[in-house]
Coordinates of C-alpha atoms in Angstrom, one line a residue:
X1 CA 99.8 99.2 106.7
X2 CA 100.3 99.9 103.2
X3 CA 102.9 97.7 103.0
X4 CA 100.9 94.6 104.1
X5 CA 97.8 95.7 102.5
X6 CA 99.6 95.6 99.2
X7 CA 101.0 92.1 99.8
X8 CA 97.5 90.7 101.0
X9 CA 95.8 92.4 97.8
X10 CA 98.7 90.9 95.6
X11 CA 98.1 87.5 97.1
X12 CA 94.3 87.4 97.0
X13 CA 94.4 88.9 93.4
X14 CA 96.7 86.3 91.8
X15 CA 94.3 83.3 93.4
X16 CA 91.3 85.1 92.1
X17 CA 92.5 85.7 88.5
X18 CA 94.1 82.2 88.1
X19 CA 91.0 80.6 89.4
X20 CA 88.7 82.7 87.1
X21 CA 90.8 82.2 84.0
X22 CA 91.3 78.4 84.6
X23 CA 87.7 77.7 85.4
X24 CA 86.9 78.5 81.7
X25 CA 85.9 75.3 79.9
X26 CA 88.9 74.1 77.4
X27 CA 88.0 76.2 74.2
X28 CA 85.5 78.3 76.2
X29 CA 85.6 81.5 78.1
X30 CA 85.6 85.3 77.5
X31 CA 87.9 87.3 75.3
X32 CA 89.6 88.8 78.4
X33 CA 89.6 86.1 80.8
X34 CA 89.1 88.4 83.5
X35 CA 87.7 88.5 87.0
X36 CA 85.7 91.0 88.9
X37 CA 84.7 91.7 92.4
X38 CA 82.4 94.4 93.3
X39 CA 83.4 96.8 91.0
X40 CA 87.1 96.2 91.2
X41 CA 88.6 94.2 88.8
X42 CA 86.7 92.4 86.3
X43 CA 85.8 91.9 82.6
X44 CA 89.0 92.1 80.9
X45 CA 91.9 91.6 83.3
X46 CA 94.3 94.2 82.2
X47 CA 91.8 95.6 79.7
X48 CA 89.7 97.1 82.4
X49 CA 92.9 98.8 83.9
X50 CA 93.1 101.2 80.8
X51 CA 90.5 103.2 82.4
X52 CA 91.9 104.0 85.5
X53 CA 95.5 102.7 85.9
X54 CA 98.3 105.5 85.2
X55 CA 101.2 102.7 85.0
X56 CA 99.3 100.9 82.1
X57 CA 98.1 104.2 80.6
X58 CA 101.7 105.4 80.5
X59 CA 103.3 101.9 79.1
X60 CA 100.5 102.0 76.4
X61 CA 100.9 105.9 75.8
X62 CA 97.3 106.3 76.1
X63 CA 96.3 110.1 75.2
X64 CA 94.1 112.3 77.1
X65 CA 91.7 112.1 74.6
X66 CA 91.7 108.4 74.8
X67 CA 91.5 108.1 78.4
X68 CA 88.2 110.1 78.0
X69 CA 86.7 107.9 75.6
X70 CA 87.9 104.6 77.4
X71 CA 86.3 106.1 80.6
X72 CA 82.9 106.7 78.9
X73 CA 82.8 103.6 77.2
X74 CA 83.6 101.5 80.5
X75 CA 80.8 103.2 82.4
X76 CA 77.6 101.1 81.4
X77 CA 80.3 98.0 81.6
X78 CA 81.0 99.1 85.1
X79 CA 77.3 99.5 86.0
X80 CA 76.7 96.0 84.7
X81 CA 79.4 94.4 86.8
X82 CA 78.0 96.2 89.8
X83 CA 74.5 95.0 89.4
X84 CA 76.0 91.6 88.6
X85 CA 77.8 91.2 92.0
X86 CA 75.0 92.9 93.8
X87 CA 72.8 90.2 92.8
X88 CA 74.5 87.6 94.8
X89 CA 75.6 84.0 93.4
X90 CA 79.0 84.5 94.1
X91 CA 81.0 82.9 96.9
X92 CA 81.7 79.8 99.1
X93 CA 78.0 78.9 99.4
X94 CA 77.2 79.6 95.8
X95 CA 75.7 76.3 94.1
X96 CA 77.4 75.0 90.7
X97 CA 74.4 76.4 89.1
X98 CA 75.0 79.7 90.5
X99 CA 78.6 79.4 89.8
X100 CA 78.3 78.6 86.1
X101 CA 75.5 81.4 85.6
X102 CA 78.1 83.9 87.2
X103 CA 80.9 82.7 85.2
X104 CA 78.8 83.0 82.0
X105 CA 78.0 86.6 82.9
X106 CA 81.5 87.4 83.9
X107 CA 82.6 86.0 80.4
X108 CA 80.4 88.3 78.7
X109 CA 81.4 91.5 80.7
X110 CA 84.9 90.4 79.7
X111 CA 84.1 90.4 76.1
X112 CA 82.4 93.6 76.0
X113 CA 85.3 95.1 78.4
X114 CA 88.1 94.0 75.5
X115 CA 85.7 95.3 72.7
X116 CA 84.9 98.6 74.3
X117 CA 88.8 99.2 75.1
X118 CA 90.0 98.1 71.5
X119 CA 87.4 100.5 69.9
X120 CA 89.6 103.3 71.4
X121 CA 93.0 102.1 71.1
X122 CA 95.1 102.2 67.8
X123 CA 96.7 98.8 66.5
X124 CA 100.2 99.1 68.3
X125 CA 98.5 99.7 71.6
X126 CA 96.0 96.7 71.1
X127 CA 99.0 94.2 70.6
X128 CA 100.7 95.6 73.7
X129 CA 97.8 95.6 75.8
X130 CA 97.2 92.0 74.7
X131 CA 100.9 90.9 75.6
X132 CA 100.4 92.7 78.9
X133 CA 97.2 90.8 79.4
X134 CA 98.6 87.3 78.8
X135 CA 101.5 88.1 81.4
X136 CA 99.1 89.1 84.0
X137 CA 96.8 86.0 83.3
X138 CA 100.0 83.9 83.5
X139 CA 99.5 80.3 83.0
X140 CA 95.7 80.8 83.2
X141 CA 96.1 82.4 79.6
X142 CA 96.2 78.9 78.1
X143 CA 92.6 78.6 79.2
X144 CA 91.8 81.7 77.3
X145 CA 89.9 81.2 74.1
X146 CA 91.8 83.4 72.0
X147 CA 95.2 82.3 73.3
X148 CA 94.1 78.6 72.6
X149 CA 92.8 79.6 69.1
X150 CA 96.3 81.3 68.3
X151 CA 98.7 78.5 69.8
X152 CA 96.3 76.0 67.7
X153 CA 95.8 73.8 70.9
X154 CA 94.5 70.4 70.1
X155 CA 91.9 68.8 72.0
X156 CA 94.3 66.5 73.6
X157 CA 96.5 69.8 74.7
X158 CA 93.1 71.6 76.0
X159 CA 92.4 68.6 78.2
X160 CA 95.9 68.5 79.6
X161 CA 95.4 72.4 80.4
X162 CA 92.0 71.5 82.3
X163 CA 93.8 68.7 84.1
X164 CA 96.7 71.0 85.2
X165 CA 94.3 73.6 86.2
X166 CA 92.3 71.5 88.3
X167 CA 95.2 70.4 90.1
X168 CA 96.4 74.1 90.7
X169 CA 93.2 75.0 91.7
X170 CA 93.1 72.3 94.5
X171 CA 96.5 73.0 95.6
X172 CA 95.9 76.7 95.7
X173 CA 92.8 76.0 97.6
X174 CA 94.4 74.0 100.5
X175 CA 97.4 76.8 100.6
X176 CA 95.1 79.4 100.9
X177 CA 93.9 77.7 104.3
X178 CA 97.4 78.7 105.3
X179 CA 97.5 82.2 104.3
X180 CA 98.8 84.6 106.9
X181 CA 96.4 86.8 108.6
X182 CA 98.4 89.8 109.4
X183 CA 97.3 93.4 110.7
X184 CA 98.1 96.1 113.2
X185 CA 101.3 98.0 113.5
X186 CA 104.7 96.7 113.4
X187 CA 107.4 97.1 116.2
X188 CA 107.6 100.6 117.5
X189 CA 104.4 101.8 116.2
X190 CA 105.3 102.1 112.8
X191 CA 103.3 101.1 109.5
X192 CA 105.8 98.4 108.6
X193 CA 105.1 94.7 109.2
X194 CA 106.8 92.9 112.1
X195 CA 109.8 91.0 111.1
X196 CA 107.8 87.7 111.7
X197 CA 104.5 88.9 109.6
X198 CA 106.6 89.9 106.8
X199 CA 108.4 86.5 106.8
X200 CA 105.0 84.8 106.7
X201 CA 103.8 86.6 103.7
X202 CA 107.3 86.0 102.1
X203 CA 107.1 82.3 103.0
X204 CA 103.4 82.1 101.8
X205 CA 104.0 84.1 98.4
X206 CA 107.1 81.9 97.6
X207 CA 104.7 78.7 97.7
X208 CA 102.1 80.6 95.7
X209 CA 104.4 81.3 93.1
X210 CA 105.9 77.8 93.0
X211 CA 102.4 76.5 92.3
X212 CA 102.2 78.6 89.3
X213 CA 105.3 78.2 88.0
X214 CA 104.9 74.2 88.4
X215 CA 101.5 74.2 86.6
X216 CA 102.8 76.8 83.8
X217 CA 106.0 74.3 83.2
X218 CA 103.4 71.4 82.9
X219 CA 101.5 73.1 80.3
X220 CA 104.5 74.4 78.3
X221 CA 106.1 70.7 78.1
X222 CA 102.9 69.9 76.1
X223 CA 103.6 72.6 73.5
X224 CA 105.3 71.9 70.2
X225 CA 108.4 74.0 69.1
X226 CA 105.9 76.3 66.8
X227 CA 103.2 76.5 69.6
X228 CA 106.3 77.8 72.0
X229 CA 107.4 80.2 69.5
X230 CA 103.9 81.6 69.0
X231 CA 103.8 81.7 72.8
X232 CA 106.7 84.0 73.1
X233 CA 105.1 86.3 70.6
X234 CA 101.8 86.5 72.5
X235 CA 103.7 87.2 75.6
X236 CA 106.0 89.9 74.0
X237 CA 108.4 92.1 76.1
X238 CA 108.4 91.7 79.5
X239 CA 106.4 94.1 81.7
X240 CA 106.6 94.2 85.3
X241 CA 103.1 93.6 86.2
X242 CA 103.6 94.0 90.0
X243 CA 103.6 97.8 89.2
X244 CA 100.1 97.2 88.7
X245 CA 99.4 96.4 92.1
X246 CA 101.2 99.5 93.6
X247 CA 99.6 102.2 95.2
X248 CA 99.5 105.5 93.5
X249 CA 98.8 103.5 90.1
X250 CA 95.4 105.2 89.6
X251 CA 91.8 103.9 90.9
X252 CA 91.4 100.1 90.3
X253 CA 95.5 99.7 90.3
X254 CA 95.1 96.1 91.9
X255 CA 96.4 93.6 89.7
X256 CA 94.8 90.0 88.7
X257 CA 97.9 87.7 89.3
X258 CA 99.9 89.9 91.9
X259 CA 102.5 87.4 91.5
X260 CA 106.1 88.3 90.2
X261 CA 105.7 87.1 86.9
X262 CA 108.5 84.9 85.7
X263 CA 109.5 85.7 82.0
X264 CA 106.8 83.6 80.1
X265 CA 109.3 81.9 77.9

């Protein structure tokens, strides 16, 4: 059921990254704004993928020597992340204090990941990776500390971002209650989803994408002309982030944001 699994991973990942990035306090948050679950994604969004995802490595033109250096640099960080999630404190039953503590630890891992990866890449690679990371985060990037500083968001704008984020999180939580539960083989015993399951997933994804688009448009409406120009620069040339979810992209190929990103301009 690779097709269905890919869609479910994509949809779940979208909610994970958006929720994590937007949960940050205005002006706060880690450099990467990342999210992690049990050794999968985490600490740095696209930054973490440099160690394992061939699609991203090819886009950045990462050399074999750089791959080895990134892998070595990520080992202690990955271990920290594994220990963090094995300790619990994350989930539906977590207290507000536990969530706060988890978020702070995740932000620290995010910062360490970004620093470790950038320590291996050259300037051109770092710039492109930053652009891809912004595209992966989507409108959640507006809650990222680095992005806020580069856009020079005012306190009023940061508050608007927070308000939009809270609304988005609430609406997304409601939508996830209706997320299709699909499985099994399709008609004829093949591994393709049934027509009904495929339609349910497509409808859900359409609604999820609409929520993201609406939230992003609300935030962009608050930007000045100069800020919009800066935003385009931060996004850079469009990268098909859906490629980061496809099987065969290397270990850790799931993507935070599994949505089909619109051009962020």
